[in-house]
Short mmCIF file of C-alpha atoms in Angstrom, two decimals:
data_model
loop_
_atom_site.label_atom_id
_atom_site.label_comp_id
_atom_site.label_asym_id
_atom_site.label_seq_id
_atom_site.Cartn_x
_atom_site.Cartn_y
_atom_site.Cartn_z
CA MET A 796 0.03 -0.03 -0.05
CA GLN A 797 2.80 2.40 0.92
CA ALA A 798 4.52 1.63 -2.50
CA LEU A 799 1.12 2.54 -4.22
CA LEU A 800 0.83 5.73 -2.25
CA SER A 801 4.27 6.88 -3.22
CA ILE A 802 3.56 6.07 -6.87
CA TYR A 803 0.47 8.10 -6.82
CA ALA A 804 1.66 10.83 -4.44
CA TRP A 805 1.44 13.58 -7.12
CA THR A 806 -1.93 12.47 -8.46
CA ILE A 807 -3.43 12.26 -4.85
CA ALA A 808 -2.16 15.71 -4.23
CA ALA A 809 -3.29 17.03 -7.51
CA SER A 810 -6.85 15.63 -7.14
CA THR A 811 -7.06 17.01 -3.62
CA ILE A 812 -6.09 20.48 -4.52
CA LEU A 813 -7.95 20.54 -7.85
CA GLY A 814 -11.05 19.27 -6.12
CA SER A 815 -11.03 21.99 -3.52
CA ALA A 816 -10.31 24.71 -6.08
CA LEU A 817 -13.21 23.40 -8.30
CA ALA A 818 -15.50 23.40 -5.14
CA LEU A 819 -14.62 27.03 -4.61
CA LEU A 820 -15.32 27.85 -8.19
CA GLY A 821 -18.64 25.98 -8.10
CA VAL A 822 -19.78 28.04 -5.17
CA GLN A 823 -19.60 31.16 -7.37
CA LEU A 824 -21.17 29.52 -10.36
CA ALA A 825 -24.05 28.14 -8.40
CA ALA A 826 -24.52 31.50 -6.82
CA ARG A 827 -25.03 33.05 -10.28
CA ASP A 828 -27.38 30.13 -11.14
CA ARG A 829 -25.07 29.05 -13.87
CA ALA A 830 -24.81 25.28 -12.95
CA MET A 831 -26.73 24.20 -16.14
CA GLN A 832 -24.70 26.54 -18.27
CA THR A 833 -21.48 25.10 -16.76
CA MET A 834 -22.68 21.56 -17.66
CA CYS A 835 -23.03 22.85 -21.29
CA ILE A 836 -19.70 24.46 -21.25
CA GLY A 837 -18.19 21.22 -19.94
CA GLN A 838 -20.03 19.18 -22.56
CA GLY A 839 -18.75 21.74 -25.25
CA ALA A 840 -15.21 21.24 -23.92
CA MET A 841 -15.75 17.48 -24.04
CA LEU A 842 -16.75 17.79 -27.66
CA GLY A 843 -13.54 19.71 -28.35
CA VAL A 844 -11.38 17.21 -26.55
CA LEU A 845 -12.98 14.33 -28.48
CA VAL A 846 -12.38 16.03 -31.84
CA GLY A 847 -8.81 16.72 -30.77
CA ILE A 848 -8.08 13.23 -29.65
CA GLY A 849 -9.75 11.74 -32.73
CA PHE A 850 -7.82 14.13 -35.00
CA PHE A 851 -4.38 13.37 -33.39
CA LEU A 852 -5.14 9.63 -33.18
CA GLY A 853 -4.89 9.64 -37.00
CA PHE A 854 -1.15 10.50 -37.10
CA GLU A 855 1.83 10.32 -34.85
CA ALA A 856 2.09 13.63 -33.07
CA THR A 857 4.56 14.66 -30.24
CA PRO A 858 3.24 14.20 -26.73
CA ALA A 859 3.10 18.08 -26.34
CA LEU A 860 0.89 18.41 -29.40
CA SER A 861 -1.24 15.57 -28.47
CA ALA A 862 -1.99 17.31 -25.06
CA ALA A 863 -2.15 20.91 -26.46
CA GLY A 864 -4.23 20.19 -29.51
CA PRO A 865 -7.24 18.79 -27.69
CA PHE A 866 -6.99 21.59 -25.11
CA ALA A 867 -7.04 24.20 -27.71
CA LEU A 868 -10.06 22.65 -29.42
CA ALA A 869 -11.73 22.13 -26.07
CA PHE A 870 -11.22 25.88 -25.35
CA ALA A 871 -12.61 26.93 -28.69
CA ALA A 872 -15.69 24.69 -28.48
CA SER A 873 -16.35 25.67 -24.86
CA ALA A 874 -15.91 29.45 -25.66
CA LEU A 875 -18.40 29.03 -28.56
CA THR A 876 -20.82 27.20 -26.24
CA TYR A 877 -20.42 30.02 -23.71
CA VAL A 878 -21.21 32.61 -26.34
CA VAL A 879 -24.25 30.68 -27.62
CA SER A 880 -25.55 29.98 -24.12
CA GLU A 881 -25.18 33.59 -23.21
CA ARG A 882 -27.18 34.70 -26.20
CA LEU A 883 -29.85 32.15 -25.39
CA ALA A 884 -30.01 33.34 -21.84
CA SER A 885 -30.42 36.98 -22.85
CA ARG A 886 -33.65 36.06 -24.70
CA HIS A 887 -36.72 35.96 -22.55
CA GLY A 888 -38.82 33.37 -24.45
CA ALA A 889 -38.26 30.67 -21.94
CA SER A 890 -36.36 30.00 -18.76
CA THR A 891 -32.65 30.08 -19.05
CA ASN A 892 -32.31 26.59 -17.74
CA THR A 893 -34.66 25.35 -20.45
CA HIS A 894 -32.37 26.74 -23.10
CA PHE A 895 -29.26 25.37 -21.34
CA ALA A 896 -30.93 21.87 -21.17
CA ALA A 897 -31.60 21.98 -24.88
CA LEU A 898 -28.13 23.08 -25.71
CA PHE A 899 -26.74 20.29 -23.43
CA SER A 900 -28.79 17.54 -25.09
CA ALA A 901 -27.55 18.84 -28.60
CA LEU A 902 -23.95 18.83 -27.42
CA LEU A 903 -24.28 15.41 -25.83
CA ALA A 904 -25.56 14.07 -29.09
CA GLY A 905 -22.68 15.87 -30.89
CA GLY A 906 -20.13 14.08 -28.75
CA TYR A 907 -21.52 10.74 -29.43
CA LEU A 908 -21.73 11.49 -33.11
CA ILE A 909 -18.05 12.46 -33.21
CA SER A 910 -17.09 9.16 -31.42
CA ALA A 911 -18.77 7.37 -34.29
CA LEU A 912 -16.59 9.36 -36.82
CA PHE A 913 -13.25 8.27 -35.49
CA PRO A 914 -12.38 4.65 -34.74
CA ALA A 915 -11.22 3.76 -31.18
CA LEU A 916 -12.63 6.99 -29.72
CA GLU A 917 -15.29 5.39 -27.65
CA ASN A 918 -12.83 4.21 -25.00
CA HIS A 919 -11.48 7.78 -24.82
CA MET A 920 -14.91 9.22 -24.53
CA ALA A 921 -15.70 6.95 -21.65
CA GLN A 922 -12.53 7.87 -19.83
CA ARG A 923 -13.19 11.66 -20.43
CA TYR A 924 -16.69 11.28 -18.93
CA PHE A 925 -16.00 9.18 -15.87
CA GLY A 926 -12.33 9.81 -15.67
CA ASP A 927 -9.68 7.52 -14.16
CA LEU A 928 -7.36 9.47 -11.92
CA ALA A 929 -5.05 6.44 -11.57
CA THR A 930 -4.16 6.53 -15.20
CA ILE A 931 -2.98 10.26 -15.12
CA SER A 932 0.74 10.47 -15.90
CA ARG A 933 3.16 12.08 -13.45
CA GLY A 934 3.61 15.15 -15.76
CA GLU A 935 -0.20 15.57 -15.98
CA SER A 936 -0.42 15.30 -12.27
CA ILE A 937 2.06 18.01 -11.57
CA THR A 938 0.53 20.26 -14.20
CA ALA A 939 -2.95 19.59 -12.55
CA LEU A 940 -1.43 20.22 -9.06
CA MET A 941 -0.01 23.61 -10.39
CA MET A 942 -3.38 24.45 -12.02
CA GLY A 943 -5.28 23.50 -8.90
CA LEU A 944 -3.00 25.75 -6.83
CA LEU A 945 -3.45 28.60 -9.28
CA ILE A 946 -7.28 28.43 -9.33
CA PHE A 947 -7.37 27.99 -5.56
CA THR A 948 -5.15 30.98 -4.91
CA ALA A 949 -6.99 33.24 -7.33
CA LEU A 950 -10.44 32.36 -5.93
CA CYS A 951 -9.18 32.93 -2.39
CA TRP A 952 -7.44 36.11 -3.21
CA PHE A 953 -10.34 37.70 -5.14
CA GLN A 954 -12.90 36.06 -3.07
CA ARG A 955 -14.58 39.26 -1.98
CA SER A 956 -14.88 40.82 -5.48
CA ILE A 957 -16.03 37.68 -7.11
CA SER A 958 -18.66 37.06 -4.35
CA ARG A 959 -19.81 40.64 -4.74
CA ASP A 960 -20.27 40.08 -8.56
CA SER A 961 -22.08 36.85 -7.85
CA PHE A 962 -24.48 38.54 -5.41
CA ALA A 963 -25.05 41.38 -7.90
CA VAL A 964 -25.76 38.96 -10.69
CA ALA A 965 -28.12 36.84 -8.68
CA ILE A 966 -30.00 39.35 -6.61
CA LEU A 967 -29.78 42.68 -8.72
CA GLY A 968 -29.57 41.00 -12.14
CA SER A 969 -26.44 42.74 -13.00
CA LYS A 970 -24.15 41.51 -16.00
CA ALA A 971 -20.98 40.56 -14.37
CA SER A 972 -19.21 39.79 -17.64
CA THR A 973 -19.22 43.61 -18.41
CA THR A 974 -16.70 44.32 -15.62
CA PRO A 975 -12.99 43.51 -15.81
CA THR A 976 -13.14 41.05 -12.91
CA GLY A 977 -16.28 39.60 -14.43
CA PHE A 978 -14.49 39.04 -17.78
CA LEU A 979 -11.45 37.40 -16.11
CA PHE A 980 -13.69 35.22 -14.02
CA SER A 981 -15.54 34.04 -17.15
CA LEU A 982 -12.21 33.45 -18.94
CA GLY A 983 -10.65 31.62 -15.94
CA THR A 984 -13.77 29.47 -15.66
CA LEU A 985 -13.61 28.45 -19.25
CA LEU A 986 -9.80 27.53 -18.99
CA SER A 987 -10.40 25.73 -15.71
CA ILE A 988 -13.33 23.54 -17.14
CA CYS A 989 -11.47 22.78 -20.27
CA PHE A 990 -8.33 21.74 -18.40
CA CYS A 991 -10.24 19.64 -15.85
CA VAL A 992 -12.45 17.87 -18.39
CA GLN A 993 -9.41 16.98 -20.37
CA ILE A 994 -7.30 15.73 -17.46
CA VAL A 995 -9.64 14.50 -14.64
CA GLY A 996 -12.81 13.96 -16.52
CA PHE A 997 -16.33 15.34 -16.78
CA LEU A 998 -17.70 13.54 -13.74
CA PHE A 999 -15.01 14.49 -11.23
CA THR A 1000 -15.22 18.22 -12.48
CA VAL A 1001 -18.95 18.58 -12.23
CA ALA A 1002 -19.07 16.73 -8.87
CA CYS A 1003 -16.49 18.92 -7.30
CA LEU A 1004 -17.99 22.05 -8.69
CA PHE A 1005 -21.60 21.46 -7.55
CA LEU A 1006 -21.91 18.66 -4.97
CA PRO A 1007 -20.35 20.32 -1.95
CA THR A 1008 -22.04 23.68 -2.49
CA SER A 1009 -25.37 22.12 -3.29
CA ILE A 1010 -25.54 20.05 0.05
CA LEU A 1011 -23.83 22.61 2.10
CA SER A 1012 -26.19 25.43 1.00
CA PHE A 1013 -28.78 23.72 3.28
CA SER A 1014 -26.59 24.63 6.27
CA ARG A 1015 -28.16 26.82 8.89
CA ASN A 1016 -24.82 28.53 9.21
CA ALA A 1017 -24.99 31.99 7.65
CA GLY A 1018 -21.46 32.94 6.58
CA LEU A 1019 -19.63 33.32 3.28
CA LYS A 1020 -16.23 32.24 4.51
CA SER A 1021 -17.68 29.31 6.39
CA HIS A 1022 -19.46 28.21 3.24
CA LEU A 1023 -16.30 28.49 1.09
CA ILE A 1024 -14.05 26.79 3.67
CA THR A 1025 -16.53 23.80 4.15
CA CYS A 1026 -16.97 23.30 0.43
CA ALA A 1027 -13.18 23.34 -0.23
CA LEU A 1028 -12.77 21.02 2.78
CA THR A 1029 -15.48 18.50 1.64
CA ALA A 1030 -14.14 18.21 -1.95
CA GLY A 1031 -10.43 18.01 -0.83
CA LEU A 1032 -11.16 15.41 1.84
CA ALA A 1033 -13.28 13.33 -0.45
CA SER A 1034 -10.70 13.32 -3.21
CA LEU A 1035 -8.02 12.46 -0.76
CA SER A 1036 -9.83 9.59 0.94
CA GLY A 1037 -11.67 8.41 -2.18
CA PHE A 1038 -8.45 8.08 -4.10
CA THR A 1039 -6.73 6.25 -1.24
CA ALA A 1040 -9.71 3.96 -0.71
CA SER A 1041 -9.76 3.07 -4.38
CA LEU A 1042 -6.00 2.11 -4.08
CA TRP A 1043 -6.71 0.05 -1.04
CA PHE A 1044 -9.83 -1.77 -2.46
CA THR A 1045 -8.69 -2.33 -6.01
CA HIS A 1046 -12.15 -3.14 -7.21
CA LEU A 1047 -13.50 0.32 -6.42
CA PRO A 1048 -13.60 2.79 -9.33
CA THR A 1049 -11.70 5.91 -8.32
CA VAL A 1050 -14.03 8.81 -9.27
CA PRO A 1051 -17.29 7.26 -8.31
CA THR A 1052 -15.71 6.44 -4.90
CA ILE A 1053 -14.66 10.01 -4.56
CA VAL A 1054 -18.13 11.28 -5.36
CA ALA A 1055 -19.89 8.86 -3.05
CA LEU A 1056 -17.52 10.02 -0.23
CA MET A 1057 -18.12 13.70 -1.21
CA VAL A 1058 -21.82 13.17 -0.57
CA VAL A 1059 -21.13 11.57 2.83
CA PHE A 1060 -18.66 14.34 4.02
CA ALA A 1061 -20.94 17.11 2.78
CA ILE A 1062 -23.84 15.78 4.83
CA LEU A 1063 -21.55 15.24 7.87
CA ILE A 1064 -19.99 18.65 7.65
CA LYS A 1065 -23.29 20.27 7.11
CA ASN A 1066 -24.59 18.75 10.26
CA LEU A 1067 -21.40 19.38 12.29
CA VAL A 1068 -21.03 23.08 11.50
CA GLY A 1069 -22.48 25.39 14.12
CA GLN A 1070 -25.45 27.68 13.91
CA ARG A 1071 -23.76 31.04 13.06
CA VAL A 1072 -20.47 32.57 12.35
CA TYR A 1073 -21.23 36.25 12.72
CA LYS A 1074 -22.21 37.42 16.18
CA PRO A 1075 -23.35 41.01 16.54
CA ALA A 1076 -21.25 43.09 18.96
CA MET B 1382 -25.71 76.18 -6.14
CA THR B 1383 -26.27 78.00 -9.52
CA ASP B 1384 -22.46 78.10 -10.30
CA ALA B 1385 -22.11 74.37 -9.55
CA LEU B 1386 -21.58 71.95 -12.40
CA PRO B 1387 -24.07 69.17 -12.92
CA LEU B 1388 -23.20 65.68 -11.52
CA LEU B 1389 -25.05 64.04 -14.36
CA VAL B 1390 -25.96 65.36 -17.72
CA VAL B 1391 -28.56 63.58 -19.97
CA ARG B 1392 -29.01 64.84 -23.43
CA ASP B 1393 -31.81 63.98 -25.99
CA LEU B 1394 -32.14 60.54 -24.70
CA ALA B 1395 -34.48 58.06 -26.65
CA TYR B 1396 -34.97 54.41 -26.10
CA ASP B 1397 -37.23 51.51 -26.91
CA ALA B 1398 -38.89 48.55 -25.15
CA PRO B 1399 -37.49 45.08 -26.16
CA ASP B 1400 -40.52 44.64 -28.43
CA GLY B 1401 -39.60 47.72 -30.41
CA ARG B 1402 -42.15 50.09 -28.87
CA ARG B 1403 -40.66 53.62 -28.42
CA LEU B 1404 -40.67 54.36 -24.65
CA VAL B 1405 -39.03 57.73 -24.33
CA ALA B 1406 -37.80 60.31 -26.79
CA GLY B 1407 -36.14 63.67 -26.31
CA LEU B 1408 -35.35 63.39 -22.57
CA SER B 1409 -32.80 65.93 -21.37
CA TYR B 1410 -31.93 67.08 -17.77
CA ASP B 1411 -29.14 67.93 -15.48
CA LEU B 1412 -28.78 66.43 -12.02
CA MET B 1413 -27.37 69.32 -9.89
CA PRO B 1414 -25.46 68.87 -6.61
CA GLY B 1415 -27.87 68.91 -3.67
CA GLY B 1416 -30.69 67.80 -5.84
CA ILE B 1417 -33.27 65.01 -5.41
CA VAL B 1418 -34.74 64.17 -8.77
CA ALA B 1419 -37.79 61.88 -8.70
CA ILE B 1420 -38.71 59.91 -11.79
CA THR B 1421 -42.34 58.89 -12.03
CA GLY B 1422 -44.86 57.75 -14.61
CA PRO B 1423 -47.36 54.82 -15.14
CA ASN B 1424 -46.35 51.31 -15.28
CA GLY B 1425 -44.35 50.44 -18.55
CA THR B 1426 -43.17 53.95 -19.28
CA GLY B 1427 -39.47 52.83 -19.01
CA LYS B 1428 -38.58 54.21 -15.50
CA SER B 1429 -36.26 51.21 -14.49
CA SER B 1430 -34.94 51.04 -18.12
CA LEU B 1431 -33.98 54.71 -17.89
CA LEU B 1432 -31.77 53.94 -14.71
CA LYS B 1433 -30.27 50.89 -16.49
CA ILE B 1434 -29.31 52.99 -19.51
CA ILE B 1435 -27.84 55.68 -17.33
CA MET B 1436 -25.79 52.96 -15.51
CA GLY B 1437 -24.70 51.42 -18.87
CA GLU B 1438 -26.47 48.16 -18.15
CA LEU B 1439 -28.86 48.58 -21.15
CA LYS B 1440 -27.58 49.34 -24.54
CA GLY B 1441 -29.26 50.65 -27.73
CA ALA B 1442 -30.32 54.04 -26.47
CA ARG B 1443 -29.77 57.17 -28.44
CA GLY B 1444 -28.54 60.45 -26.98
CA SER B 1445 -25.87 60.95 -24.29
CA VAL B 1446 -25.39 60.37 -20.55
CA THR B 1447 -22.36 61.91 -18.83
CA PHE B 1448 -21.30 61.68 -15.23
CA ALA B 1449 -19.03 64.25 -13.75
CA ASN B 1450 -17.17 61.55 -11.83
CA LYS B 1451 -17.46 57.85 -11.32
CA SER B 1452 -18.50 57.92 -7.70
CA VAL B 1453 -21.93 56.48 -8.34
CA GLY B 1454 -24.04 54.17 -6.01
CA TYR B 1455 -26.89 52.24 -7.82
CA LEU B 1456 -29.55 50.06 -6.36
CA SER B 1457 -31.91 48.36 -8.70
CA GLN B 1458 -34.93 46.48 -7.86
CA LEU B 1459 -34.48 42.89 -6.60
CA HIS B 1460 -34.07 40.44 -9.43
CA ASN B 1461 -34.30 37.42 -7.19
CA ARG B 1462 -34.82 36.96 -3.57
CA GLU B 1463 -32.90 33.84 -2.75
CA PHE B 1464 -29.18 33.64 -2.87
CA HIS B 1465 -27.40 30.24 -3.13
CA ILE B 1466 -24.63 31.08 -0.63
CA PRO B 1467 -26.02 31.24 2.92
CA LEU B 1468 -24.86 34.79 3.67
CA SER B 1469 -25.63 36.82 6.72
CA LEU B 1470 -26.74 40.50 6.23
CA ALA B 1471 -23.31 41.50 7.66
CA ASP B 1472 -21.76 39.34 4.80
CA VAL B 1473 -23.74 41.23 2.24
CA LEU B 1474 -22.62 44.57 3.63
CA SER B 1475 -18.95 43.48 3.85
CA LEU B 1476 -18.78 42.49 0.24
CA SER B 1477 -19.06 46.08 -0.94
CA VAL B 1478 -16.93 47.92 1.70
CA PRO B 1479 -13.20 48.05 1.12
CA GLY B 1480 -11.13 46.98 4.12
CA ARG B 1481 -12.47 45.40 7.27
CA PHE B 1482 -16.16 45.61 7.73
CA ASN B 1483 -17.27 47.86 10.61
CA PRO B 1484 -20.73 46.94 12.02
CA ALA B 1485 -20.89 50.17 13.90
CA ALA B 1486 -20.66 52.19 10.71
CA ALA B 1487 -23.40 50.09 9.14
CA THR B 1488 -25.82 50.57 12.05
CA ALA B 1489 -24.96 54.21 12.50
CA LEU B 1490 -27.00 54.97 9.26
CA GLY B 1491 -30.03 54.03 11.39
CA LEU B 1492 -31.64 51.53 8.90
CA LEU B 1493 -30.34 48.22 10.40
CA THR B 1494 -29.84 47.25 13.97
CA ALA B 1495 -26.85 45.18 15.24
CA GLU B 1496 -29.20 42.18 15.85
CA GLU B 1497 -30.38 42.32 12.29
CA LEU B 1498 -26.89 42.08 10.93
CA GLY B 1499 -26.67 38.46 12.09
CA LEU B 1500 -29.76 37.45 10.21
CA ALA B 1501 -29.43 35.14 7.20
CA TRP B 1502 -30.15 36.81 3.92
CA ASN B 1503 -32.41 33.86 2.60
CA THR B 1504 -34.65 34.00 5.68
CA ALA B 1505 -34.74 37.84 6.24
CA SER B 1506 -37.86 39.64 5.37
CA GLY B 1507 -38.30 41.81 2.25
CA GLY B 1508 -37.86 44.94 4.25
CA GLU B 1509 -34.71 43.67 6.02
CA ARG B 1510 -33.22 42.75 2.60
CA GLN B 1511 -34.01 46.23 1.19
CA LYS B 1512 -32.61 47.99 4.21
CA THR B 1513 -29.39 45.97 3.74
CA LEU B 1514 -29.17 46.87 0.18
CA LEU B 1515 -29.73 50.53 0.92
CA THR B 1516 -27.19 50.41 3.71
CA GLN B 1517 -24.71 48.75 1.44
CA VAL B 1518 -25.03 51.34 -1.31
CA LEU B 1519 -24.82 54.23 1.22
CA MET B 1520 -21.69 52.78 2.87
CA THR B 1521 -19.84 53.11 -0.37
CA GLN B 1522 -20.24 56.93 0.04
CA PRO B 1523 -20.98 57.73 -3.51
CA GLN B 1524 -21.45 61.19 -4.90
CA VAL B 1525 -24.52 60.39 -6.92
CA LEU B 1526 -27.19 57.91 -5.67
CA ILE B 1527 -29.28 56.21 -8.27
CA LEU B 1528 -32.25 54.25 -6.70
CA ASP B 1529 -35.05 52.24 -8.30
CA GLU B 1530 -38.11 52.25 -6.05
CA PRO B 1531 -36.04 52.30 -2.81
CA MET B 1532 -39.21 52.37 -0.64
CA ASN B 1533 -40.26 48.81 -1.87
CA HIS B 1534 -41.00 46.50 1.10
CA LEU B 1535 -40.36 49.09 3.76
CA ASP B 1536 -42.86 49.92 6.56
CA SER B 1537 -43.84 53.53 7.31
CA VAL B 1538 -41.32 53.91 10.26
CA THR B 1539 -38.44 52.61 7.99
CA ARG B 1540 -39.62 54.84 5.14
CA GLY B 1541 -39.37 57.89 7.49
CA LYS B 1542 -35.87 56.82 8.49
CA LEU B 1543 -34.84 56.51 4.93
CA TYR B 1544 -36.27 59.92 4.02
CA ALA B 1545 -34.09 61.40 6.72
CA VAL B 1546 -31.00 59.52 5.44
CA LEU B 1547 -31.63 60.70 1.88
CA ARG B 1548 -32.10 64.19 2.95
CA ASP B 1549 -28.91 64.14 5.03
CA PHE B 1550 -27.16 62.58 1.99
CA VAL B 1551 -27.72 65.67 -0.13
CA ALA B 1552 -27.65 68.31 2.77
CA ASN B 1553 -24.07 69.34 2.19
CA GLY B 1554 -24.96 70.44 -1.30
CA LYS B 1555 -22.23 68.28 -3.04
CA ARG B 1556 -24.05 65.10 -3.68
CA ALA B 1557 -27.29 64.33 -5.50
CA ILE B 1558 -30.03 61.51 -5.78
CA LEU B 1559 -31.89 60.38 -8.84
CA MET B 1560 -34.72 57.88 -7.89
CA VAL B 1561 -37.76 56.09 -9.34
CA CYS B 1562 -40.70 56.32 -6.98
CA HIS B 1563 -44.49 56.23 -6.86
CA GLU B 1564 -46.41 59.53 -7.16
CA LYS B 1565 -47.94 59.10 -3.78
CA LEU B 1566 -44.46 59.21 -2.21
CA ILE B 1567 -43.33 62.16 -4.16
CA THR B 1568 -46.38 64.10 -2.90
CA SER B 1569 -45.56 63.31 0.75
CA ASP B 1570 -43.91 66.10 2.61
CA GLU B 1571 -41.09 63.92 3.84
CA LEU B 1572 -39.28 63.33 0.64
CA ARG B 1573 -39.30 66.87 -0.89
CA PRO B 1574 -37.71 66.18 -4.26
CA THR B 1575 -36.15 69.30 -5.94
CA SER B 1576 -37.65 68.28 -9.31
CA ILE B 1577 -39.88 65.59 -10.73
CA ILE B 1578 -39.57 63.95 -14.16
CA ASP B 1579 -42.83 62.37 -15.44
CA LEU B 1580 -41.71 59.99 -18.05
CA SER B 1581 -45.09 59.78 -19.69
CA GLN B 1582 -44.43 63.26 -20.85
CA PHE B 1583 -41.60 62.01 -23.00
CA SER B 1584 -43.31 58.97 -24.51
CA SER B 1585 -43.64 58.94 -28.37
CA GLN B 1586 -47.36 59.45 -28.10
CA SER B 1587 -47.02 62.58 -26.19
CA SER B 1588 -44.29 63.89 -28.40
CA ASP B 1589 -46.64 63.17 -31.38
CA SER B 1590 -49.52 65.01 -29.65
CA GLN B 1591 -47.20 67.97 -28.87
CA ASN B 1592 -46.03 68.12 -32.49
#
């Protein structure tokens, strides 16, 4: 077991930090009621990744090009999805979630169509959806750890201004993307989702983004910092313990184990956290 | 006051509803320091749209809007009531105030009590939320306050307190308020706006009839 832990040390560290960072990002996206739009963007990124993989499977490319190509296509596809979804959301014909659900179904069908165009893509598609952290290379793990640290630090550093934008978007109907911080947040979100879908898979990305904040939003505890800390803690703990558990019990799939533990930890932490953080003087 | 420069200049503003109906045409006014300008008119005359155009949140208007400086506090109507993150009212206030949040400064405005600051946003009443948002925008100490129906959800006692806060806001003659509000509030003695803009006077129908 110790040998396994040392082999996967970088991957465990990467999934723990990346999970926590995604949980912080998910709080803000959920606060802006953009969960369904994020699913679309993730699916758009998936489409780009699949096209990229299918294209580069056709000839021998360098490892760097094999990684950068799908990422670039994922970014282009997710950016296009973002633009289309924003245009749909700005129309008032139906609820935004209805538009997003329709877009998601179209992108999902697109992904499956692409897998039919390229031979041997179905295995890649399953891996990108459900992920297998144990198959990530050492180089990818280190990159993921760096990316996780970057997202985590940025979200902590700009926590107040991002939360202010989220509040203004949700409660006052402001358009955050028109401000410089709003634009940077949207760009950072797109890049983070593309990276995570490509490296750790769609399920891990979406679960870390929305599971902790969804369950912990039921907490009676009124406090921004408390919510952010408990969400990051839940995702980080679940990634760490889920990965370790899947190494210990080899028949357990890694990402579903992490997701199951995330649900358990979120419920436990929700019930453990006290009534109130702020106390009037 | 006559030598002072306007804090906001609106010239020949015209804008349409999303369905293409002309709402307002030829609207021009100057918001002078010390002024409280009340915008009124029947439903659907574009009062909230006017504030959004002034704040740059709505595009497609003709004419010009020029602020003397960027110190503007804007409070729109509530778009949603629930917020996903379980914030306290103190959290909501601390988001917009640079540096460490000072509860005493928040309660000194007289709209919120120290006990209310600990309430959760999602379970607070409409009035408590409105008082929080008003306190939030006042704590940024803007030079121009732009408010969309700020009296919504407020009881008569709190409305009285808000009138006093707004009068104090412009009392030094350097700041100004532009607000959308109902006619019955404009006619009350407590608010005392320096001028009233009835948007129905600037609708395309009234422009046609004047021509």
